[in-house]
Coordinates of C-alpha atoms in Angstrom, one line a residue:
X1 CA -0.6 7.0 26.2
X2 CA -1.9 3.6 24.9
X3 CA 1.3 2.3 24.9
X4 CA 1.9 3.3 28.4
X5 CA -1.3 2.1 29.5
X6 CA -1.0 -1.4 28.1
X7 CA 2.7 -1.8 30.1
X8 CA 0.6 -0.9 33.3
X9 CA -2.0 -3.3 32.3
X10 CA 0.5 -5.8 31.6
X11 CA 2.5 -5.5 34.9
X12 CA 0.2 -5.1 37.4
X13 CA -3.0 -6.5 35.7
X14 CA -1.9 -9.4 33.3
X15 CA -4.8 -11.4 33.0
X16 CA -6.7 -8.3 32.3
X17 CA -4.4 -7.4 29.7
X18 CA -5.1 -11.1 27.8
X19 CA -8.5 -10.1 27.4
X20 CA -7.8 -6.6 25.7
X21 CA -9.6 -6.3 22.8
X22 CA -7.9 -4.8 19.4
X23 CA -8.8 -1.4 18.8
X24 CA -9.1 0.1 22.2
X25 CA -12.9 0.0 22.3
X26 CA -14.4 3.0 24.6
X27 CA -15.8 0.9 27.1
X28 CA -12.6 -0.3 27.9
X29 CA -10.7 2.5 28.5
X30 CA -13.7 3.9 30.5
X31 CA -13.3 0.9 32.6
X32 CA -10.0 1.4 33.2
X33 CA -10.4 5.1 33.6
X34 CA -13.3 4.5 36.5
X35 CA -12.2 1.4 38.2
X36 CA -8.2 1.0 37.7
X37 CA -7.5 -2.2 40.3
X38 CA -8.0 -5.4 40.1
X39 CA -10.3 -5.5 42.8
X40 CA -12.8 -2.9 41.7
X41 CA -12.5 -3.9 38.1
X42 CA -13.7 -7.7 39.7
X43 CA -16.5 -6.2 41.7
X44 CA -17.6 -4.1 38.8
X45 CA -17.5 -6.8 36.3
X46 CA -19.3 -9.1 38.8
X47 CA -22.0 -6.7 38.9
X48 CA -22.2 -6.4 35.0
X49 CA -20.5 -3.2 34.8
X50 CA -23.6 -1.4 35.2
X51 CA -21.7 2.2 34.8
X52 CA -20.3 1.5 31.3
X53 CA -21.9 1.5 28.1
X54 CA -21.7 -0.9 25.2
X55 CA -19.9 -3.3 27.1
X56 CA -20.1 -6.8 24.8
X57 CA -22.4 -9.5 26.2
X58 CA -20.5 -12.0 28.5
X59 CA -17.2 -9.8 28.6
X60 CA -18.3 -8.6 32.2
X61 CA -18.2 -12.1 33.1
X62 CA -14.8 -13.0 31.5
X63 CA -13.2 -10.1 32.9
X64 CA -14.5 -10.9 36.2
X65 CA -13.5 -14.7 35.9
X66 CA -10.1 -13.6 34.7
X67 CA -9.4 -11.8 37.2
X68 CA -10.6 -14.2 39.9
X69 CA -8.8 -16.9 38.6
X70 CA -5.5 -15.3 36.8
X71 CA -2.1 -14.7 38.2
X72 CA -3.1 -11.1 39.6
X73 CA -2.6 -12.4 43.2
X74 CA -1.6 -8.9 44.5
X75 CA -3.9 -5.9 44.8
X76 CA -3.2 -2.9 42.5
X77 CA -1.0 -0.8 44.5
X78 CA -2.6 3.0 44.9
X79 CA -0.2 4.6 43.2
X80 CA -0.4 2.3 40.2
X81 CA -4.2 2.2 40.3
X82 CA -3.8 6.3 40.2
X83 CA -1.7 6.0 37.2
X84 CA -3.8 3.2 35.2
X85 CA -6.9 5.9 35.9
X86 CA -5.1 8.5 34.8
X87 CA -3.6 7.3 31.6
X88 CA -7.2 6.2 30.6
X89 CA -8.3 9.6 31.7
X90 CA -5.7 11.2 29.2
X91 CA -6.8 8.7 26.4
X92 CA -10.2 9.5 26.6
X93 CA -9.6 13.4 26.3
X94 CA -7.1 12.9 23.7
X95 CA -9.9 10.7 21.7
X96 CA -12.7 13.6 22.1
X97 CA -9.8 16.3 21.0
X98 CA -9.2 14.3 18.0
X99 CA -13.0 13.6 17.0
X100 CA -13.5 17.7 17.8
X101 CA -10.7 18.2 15.4
X102 CA -11.9 15.9 12.8
X103 CA -15.1 17.3 12.8
X104 CA -14.0 20.8 12.6
X105 CA -11.8 19.6 9.3
X106 CA -14.8 18.1 8.2
X107 CA -17.2 20.9 8.5
X108 CA -14.4 23.1 6.9
X109 CA -12.9 21.3 4.0
X110 CA -13.2 22.6 0.8
X111 CA -14.7 20.1 -0.8
X112 CA -18.2 19.2 -2.2
X113 CA -20.6 17.3 0.0
X114 CA -22.0 15.3 -2.7
X115 CA -18.6 13.9 -3.6
X116 CA -18.1 13.2 -0.1
X117 CA -21.3 11.0 0.2
X118 CA -20.7 9.3 -3.0
X119 CA -17.2 8.1 -1.9
X120 CA -18.9 7.0 1.8
X121 CA -20.8 4.5 -0.1
X122 CA -17.7 2.7 -0.4
X123 CA -18.0 0.0 2.7
X124 CA -15.2 1.1 5.0
X125 CA -15.0 4.5 3.9
X126 CA -15.4 7.2 6.8
X127 CA -16.2 10.8 6.6
X128 CA -12.3 12.0 7.3
X129 CA -10.7 9.4 4.8
X130 CA -13.1 10.7 2.3
X131 CA -12.4 14.4 2.8
X132 CA -8.6 13.8 3.0
X133 CA -8.8 12.0 -0.4
X134 CA -11.1 14.9 -1.8
X135 CA -8.6 17.6 -0.8
X136 CA -5.9 15.9 -2.4
X137 CA -7.4 14.9 -5.7
X138 CA -8.9 18.4 -6.0
X139 CA -10.6 17.8 -9.3
X140 CA -10.6 14.2 -10.8
X141 CA -10.6 15.4 -14.4
X142 CA -6.9 16.8 -13.8
X143 CA -6.0 12.9 -13.8
X144 CA -6.0 11.5 -17.6
X145 CA -6.7 7.4 -16.1
X146 CA -6.3 5.9 -12.8
X147 CA -2.5 5.1 -13.3
X148 CA -1.9 8.8 -13.2
X149 CA -3.9 9.1 -10.1
X150 CA -2.0 6.0 -8.4
X151 CA 1.2 8.0 -9.5
X152 CA 0.2 11.0 -8.0
X153 CA -0.4 9.4 -4.7
X154 CA 2.6 7.0 -5.2
X155 CA 0.6 3.6 -4.9
X156 CA 1.8 2.4 -8.3
X157 CA 4.6 -0.4 -8.7
X158 CA 8.0 0.7 -9.2
X159 CA 10.9 -2.0 -10.3
X160 CA 13.9 -1.1 -8.3
X161 CA 17.3 -2.6 -8.7
X162 CA 19.8 -3.3 -6.0
X163 CA 23.8 -3.6 -5.9
X164 CA 24.0 -7.3 -6.8
X165 CA 21.8 -7.3 -10.1
X166 CA 18.3 -8.3 -8.3
X167 CA 15.1 -6.4 -8.9
X168 CA 12.1 -6.0 -6.7
X169 CA 9.1 -4.4 -7.4
X170 CA 7.8 -2.1 -4.5
X171 CA 5.4 1.1 -4.2
X172 CA 7.1 4.4 -5.5
X173 CA 5.8 6.1 -2.5
X174 CA 5.9 9.3 -4.2
X175 CA 3.4 11.9 -3.1
X176 CA 1.5 12.7 -0.1
X177 CA 1.9 10.0 2.5
X178 CA -1.2 10.7 4.5
X179 CA -3.1 9.6 1.7
X180 CA -1.4 6.2 1.2
X181 CA -2.0 5.8 5.0
X182 CA -5.7 6.3 4.7
X183 CA -5.9 4.2 1.5
X184 CA -4.2 1.8 3.2
X185 CA -6.3 1.8 6.4
X186 CA -9.5 1.8 4.2
X187 CA -8.2 -1.3 2.5
X188 CA -8.5 -3.2 5.7
X189 CA -11.4 -1.5 6.7
X190 CA -13.1 -2.6 3.6
X191 CA -11.6 -6.1 3.6
X192 CA -13.6 -6.6 6.7
X193 CA -17.0 -5.9 4.7

């Protein structure tokens, strides 16, 4: 849905797409859902996006200026406006559903809440990542050492040979891919701290 929405804004609102922040923050999707066209977004931006929550300081002014001075010369066609608003609304609904499902998983997971809180003391570790890790680890004492746990998750290095006699060191990728995904994303979040 986000890719389809990005295509629409790239094609019909290129000045706006150039300002899109990484990660699709809620205010951005909400802006597209409520307004959807160059003219209506520009008017709302000039008024400071009073209907939107958590718009970063100066962002409304930057959006208004970009749409006024950018290459968006034509008004957004009504069908495109409807499509932009529809896609943005679908993204909002899906994000709400994902949040509801994640909350249910966190509440129902067979893990010790104290261990979840201990893992969450790591900067960047969210409750879902902590629960996923604990569900796969089950009992930390079943691993003799950290190398055994790394091997279980498939994140230990392994030498791989090619037909020409060369060797490359790569991750083994054995084990649950969801855990590797969560660890990969956790590493990036932790680096931000």
